[in-house]
PDB file of C-alpha atoms and ligand atoms in Angstrom:
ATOM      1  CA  UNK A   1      -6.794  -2.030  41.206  1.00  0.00           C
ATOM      2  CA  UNK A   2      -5.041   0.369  43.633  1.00  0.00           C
ATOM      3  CA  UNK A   3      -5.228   4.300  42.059  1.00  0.00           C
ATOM      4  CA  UNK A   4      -1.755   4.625  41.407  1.00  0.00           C
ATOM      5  CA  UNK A   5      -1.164   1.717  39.640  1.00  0.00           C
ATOM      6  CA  UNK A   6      -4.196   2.934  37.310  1.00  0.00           C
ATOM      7  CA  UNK A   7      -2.784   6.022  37.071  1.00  0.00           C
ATOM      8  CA  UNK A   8       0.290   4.276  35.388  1.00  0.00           C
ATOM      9  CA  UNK A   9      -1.138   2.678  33.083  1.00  0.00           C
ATOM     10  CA  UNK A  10      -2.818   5.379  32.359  1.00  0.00           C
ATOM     11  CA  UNK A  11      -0.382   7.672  31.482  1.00  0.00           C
ATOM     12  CA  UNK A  12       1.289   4.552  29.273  1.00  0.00           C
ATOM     13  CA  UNK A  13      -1.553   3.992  27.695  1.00  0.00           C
ATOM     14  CA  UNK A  14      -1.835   8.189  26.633  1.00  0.00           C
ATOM     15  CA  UNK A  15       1.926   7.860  25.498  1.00  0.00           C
ATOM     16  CA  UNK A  16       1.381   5.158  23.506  1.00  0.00           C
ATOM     17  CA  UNK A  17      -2.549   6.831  21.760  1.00  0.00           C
ATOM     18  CA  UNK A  18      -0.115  10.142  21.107  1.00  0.00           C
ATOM     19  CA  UNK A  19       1.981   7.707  19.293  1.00  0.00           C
ATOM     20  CA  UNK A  20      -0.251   5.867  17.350  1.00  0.00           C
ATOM     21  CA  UNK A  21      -2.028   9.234  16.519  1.00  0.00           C
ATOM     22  CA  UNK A  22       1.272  10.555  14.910  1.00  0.00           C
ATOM     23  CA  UNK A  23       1.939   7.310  13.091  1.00  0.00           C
ATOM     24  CA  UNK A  24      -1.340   7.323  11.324  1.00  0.00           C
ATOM     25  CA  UNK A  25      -1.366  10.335  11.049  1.00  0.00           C
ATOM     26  CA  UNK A  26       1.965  10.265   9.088  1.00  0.00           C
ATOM     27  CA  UNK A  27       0.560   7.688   6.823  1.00  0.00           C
ATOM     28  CA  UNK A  28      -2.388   9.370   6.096  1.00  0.00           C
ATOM     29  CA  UNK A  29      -0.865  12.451   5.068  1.00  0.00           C
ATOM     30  CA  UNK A  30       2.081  10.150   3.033  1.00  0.00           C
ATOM     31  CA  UNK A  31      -0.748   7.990   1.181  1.00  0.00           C
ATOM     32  CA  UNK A  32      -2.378  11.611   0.139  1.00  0.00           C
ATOM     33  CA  UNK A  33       0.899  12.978  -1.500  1.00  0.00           C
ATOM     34  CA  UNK A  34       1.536   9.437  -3.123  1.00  0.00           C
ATOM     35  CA  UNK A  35      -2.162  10.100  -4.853  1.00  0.00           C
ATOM     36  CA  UNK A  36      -0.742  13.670  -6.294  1.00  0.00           C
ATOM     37  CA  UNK A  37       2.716  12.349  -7.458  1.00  0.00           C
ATOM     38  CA  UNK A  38       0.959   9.802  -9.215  1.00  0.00           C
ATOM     39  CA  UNK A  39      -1.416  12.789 -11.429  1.00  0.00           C
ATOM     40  CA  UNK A  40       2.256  13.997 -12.282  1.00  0.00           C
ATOM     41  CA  UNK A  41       3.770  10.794 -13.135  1.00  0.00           C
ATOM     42  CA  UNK A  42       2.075   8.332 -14.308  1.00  0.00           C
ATOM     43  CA  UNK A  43       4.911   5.841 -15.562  1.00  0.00           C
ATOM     44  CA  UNK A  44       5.780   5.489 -11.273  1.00  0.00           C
ATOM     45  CA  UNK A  45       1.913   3.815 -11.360  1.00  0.00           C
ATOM     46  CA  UNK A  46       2.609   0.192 -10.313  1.00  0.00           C
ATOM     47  CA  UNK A  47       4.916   0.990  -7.815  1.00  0.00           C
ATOM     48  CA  UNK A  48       2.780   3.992  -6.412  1.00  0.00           C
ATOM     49  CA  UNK A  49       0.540   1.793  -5.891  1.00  0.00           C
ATOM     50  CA  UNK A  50       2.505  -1.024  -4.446  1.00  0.00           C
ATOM     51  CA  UNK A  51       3.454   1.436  -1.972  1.00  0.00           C
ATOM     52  CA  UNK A  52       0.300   2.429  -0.919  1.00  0.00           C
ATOM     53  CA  UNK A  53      -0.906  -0.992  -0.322  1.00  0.00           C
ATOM     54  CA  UNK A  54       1.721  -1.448   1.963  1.00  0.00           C
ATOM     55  CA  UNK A  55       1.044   2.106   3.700  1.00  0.00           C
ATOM     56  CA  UNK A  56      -2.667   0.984   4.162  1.00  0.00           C
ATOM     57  CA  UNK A  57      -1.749  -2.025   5.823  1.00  0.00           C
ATOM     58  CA  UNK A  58       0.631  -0.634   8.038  1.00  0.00           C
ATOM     59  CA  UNK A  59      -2.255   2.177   8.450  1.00  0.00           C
ATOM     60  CA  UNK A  60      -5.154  -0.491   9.418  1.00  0.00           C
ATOM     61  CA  UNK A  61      -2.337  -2.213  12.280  1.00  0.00           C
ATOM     62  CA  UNK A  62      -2.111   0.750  13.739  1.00  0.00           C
ATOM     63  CA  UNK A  63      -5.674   1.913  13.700  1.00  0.00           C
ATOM     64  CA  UNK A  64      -6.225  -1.710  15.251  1.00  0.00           C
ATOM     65  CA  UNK A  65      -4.276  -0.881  18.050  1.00  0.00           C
ATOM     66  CA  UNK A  66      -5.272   2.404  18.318  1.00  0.00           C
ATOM     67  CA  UNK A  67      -9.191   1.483  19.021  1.00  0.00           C
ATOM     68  CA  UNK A  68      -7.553  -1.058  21.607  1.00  0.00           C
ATOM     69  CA  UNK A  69      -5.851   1.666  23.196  1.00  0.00           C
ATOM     70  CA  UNK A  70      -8.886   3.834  23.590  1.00  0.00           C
ATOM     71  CA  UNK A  71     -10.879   1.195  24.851  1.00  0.00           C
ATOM     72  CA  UNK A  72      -8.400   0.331  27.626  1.00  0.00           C
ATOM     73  CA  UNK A  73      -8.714   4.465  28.473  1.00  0.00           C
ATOM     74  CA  UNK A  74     -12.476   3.890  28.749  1.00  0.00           C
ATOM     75  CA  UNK A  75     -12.023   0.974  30.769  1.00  0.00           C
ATOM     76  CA  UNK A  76      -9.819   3.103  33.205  1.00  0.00           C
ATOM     77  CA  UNK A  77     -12.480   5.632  33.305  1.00  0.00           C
ATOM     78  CA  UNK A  78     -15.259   2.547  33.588  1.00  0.00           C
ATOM     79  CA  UNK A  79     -13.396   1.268  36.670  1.00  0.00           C
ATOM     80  CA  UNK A  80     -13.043  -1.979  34.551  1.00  0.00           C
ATOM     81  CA  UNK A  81      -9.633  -1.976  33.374  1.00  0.00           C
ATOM     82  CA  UNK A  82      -7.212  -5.123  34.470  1.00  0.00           C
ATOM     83  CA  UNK A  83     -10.427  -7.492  33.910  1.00  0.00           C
ATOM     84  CA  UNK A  84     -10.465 -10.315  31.394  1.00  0.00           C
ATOM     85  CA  UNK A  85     -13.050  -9.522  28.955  1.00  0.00           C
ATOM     86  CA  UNK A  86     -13.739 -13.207  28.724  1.00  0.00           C
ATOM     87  CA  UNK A  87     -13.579 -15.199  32.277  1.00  0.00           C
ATOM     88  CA  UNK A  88     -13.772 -12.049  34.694  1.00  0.00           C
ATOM     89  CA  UNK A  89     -10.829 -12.427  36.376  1.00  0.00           C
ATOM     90  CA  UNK A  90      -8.178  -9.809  36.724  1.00  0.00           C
ATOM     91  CA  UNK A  91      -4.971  -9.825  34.331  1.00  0.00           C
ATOM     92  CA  UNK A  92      -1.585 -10.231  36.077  1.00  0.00           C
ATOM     93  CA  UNK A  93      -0.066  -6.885  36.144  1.00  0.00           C
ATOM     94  CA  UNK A  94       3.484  -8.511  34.398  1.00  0.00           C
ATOM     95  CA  UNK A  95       0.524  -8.665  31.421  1.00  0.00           C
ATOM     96  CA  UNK A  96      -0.356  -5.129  32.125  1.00  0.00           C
ATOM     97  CA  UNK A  97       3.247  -3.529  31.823  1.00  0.00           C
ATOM     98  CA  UNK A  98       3.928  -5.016  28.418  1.00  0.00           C
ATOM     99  CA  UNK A  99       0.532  -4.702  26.990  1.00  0.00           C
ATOM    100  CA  UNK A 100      -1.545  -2.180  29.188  1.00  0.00           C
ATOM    101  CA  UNK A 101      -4.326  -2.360  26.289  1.00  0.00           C
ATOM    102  CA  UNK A 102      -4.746  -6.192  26.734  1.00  0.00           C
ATOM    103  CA  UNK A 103      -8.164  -7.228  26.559  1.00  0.00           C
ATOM    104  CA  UNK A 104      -7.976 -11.025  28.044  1.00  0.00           C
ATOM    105  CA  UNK A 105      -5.687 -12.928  30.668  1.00  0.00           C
ATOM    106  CA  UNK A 106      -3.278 -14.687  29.355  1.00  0.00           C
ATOM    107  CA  UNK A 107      -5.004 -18.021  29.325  1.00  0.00           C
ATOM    108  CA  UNK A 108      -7.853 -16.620  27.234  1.00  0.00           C
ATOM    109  CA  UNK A 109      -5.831 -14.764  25.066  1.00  0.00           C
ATOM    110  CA  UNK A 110      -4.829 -18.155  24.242  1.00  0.00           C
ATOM    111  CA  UNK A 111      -8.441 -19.317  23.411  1.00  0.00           C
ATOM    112  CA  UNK A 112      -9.244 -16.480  21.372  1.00  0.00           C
ATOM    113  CA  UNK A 113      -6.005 -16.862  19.232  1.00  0.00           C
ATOM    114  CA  UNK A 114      -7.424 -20.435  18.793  1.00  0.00           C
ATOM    115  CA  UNK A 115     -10.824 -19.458  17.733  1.00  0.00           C
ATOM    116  CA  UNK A 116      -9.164 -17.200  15.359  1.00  0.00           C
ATOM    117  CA  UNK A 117      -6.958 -19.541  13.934  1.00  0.00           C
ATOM    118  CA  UNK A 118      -9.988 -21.748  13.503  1.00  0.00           C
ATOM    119  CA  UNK A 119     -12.560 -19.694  11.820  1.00  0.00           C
ATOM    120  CA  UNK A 120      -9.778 -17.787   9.513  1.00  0.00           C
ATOM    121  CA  UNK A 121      -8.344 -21.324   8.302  1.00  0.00           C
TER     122      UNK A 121
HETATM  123 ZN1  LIG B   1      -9.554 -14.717  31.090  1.00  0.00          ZN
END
């Protein structure tokens, strides 16, 4: 892949860590004060709780993504970003754009969804 168009997708794929960074980040920091709140008041239990279910969920999404968005920086730096992780071959840049952390061409990305589906029932 030609430098400039790496270059892009690096500087998406920094924008989008920042983001992720701040979001669980935020989350973090919100679960923490639920804990406190809940010392003071213990009658808002259930739905403290509730709450931070939710939070950790949203919290684990984004930490997903986040580990997908440092490996595509790696990859940059590794000179092996834009290749499918599964057959080799390079991932159409209209992939890139939408989803510069994308691990697998489309077609694979297809297979592994499968597999998933499979093994998770
Ligand atoms: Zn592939």
């Amino acid at each position: 892949m030609r430098k400039d168009r790496l270059a892009h997708y690096r500087k998406k794929l920094v924008e989008k860590h920042r983001q992720l960074v701040e979001e669980v980040g935020k989350s973090a920091l919100y679960g923490k004060g639920q804990e406190d709140d809940s010392i003071k008041d213990l009658g808002d239990q259930a739905t403290t709780a509730y709450t931070r279910e939710f939070l950790f969920e949203l919290g684990n999404g984004d930490r997903r993504l986040l580990k997908e968005v440092v490996t595509a920086l790696q990859k940059i730096d590794g000179g092996t970003f834009g290749t499918c992780e599964r057959c080799g071959e390079p991932i159409v840049e209209k992939r890139l754009e939408a989803l510069p952390f994308a691990r697998y061409c489309i077609d694979c990305q297809r297979l592994v969804e499968q597999e998933e589906r499979m093994t998770t029932g």
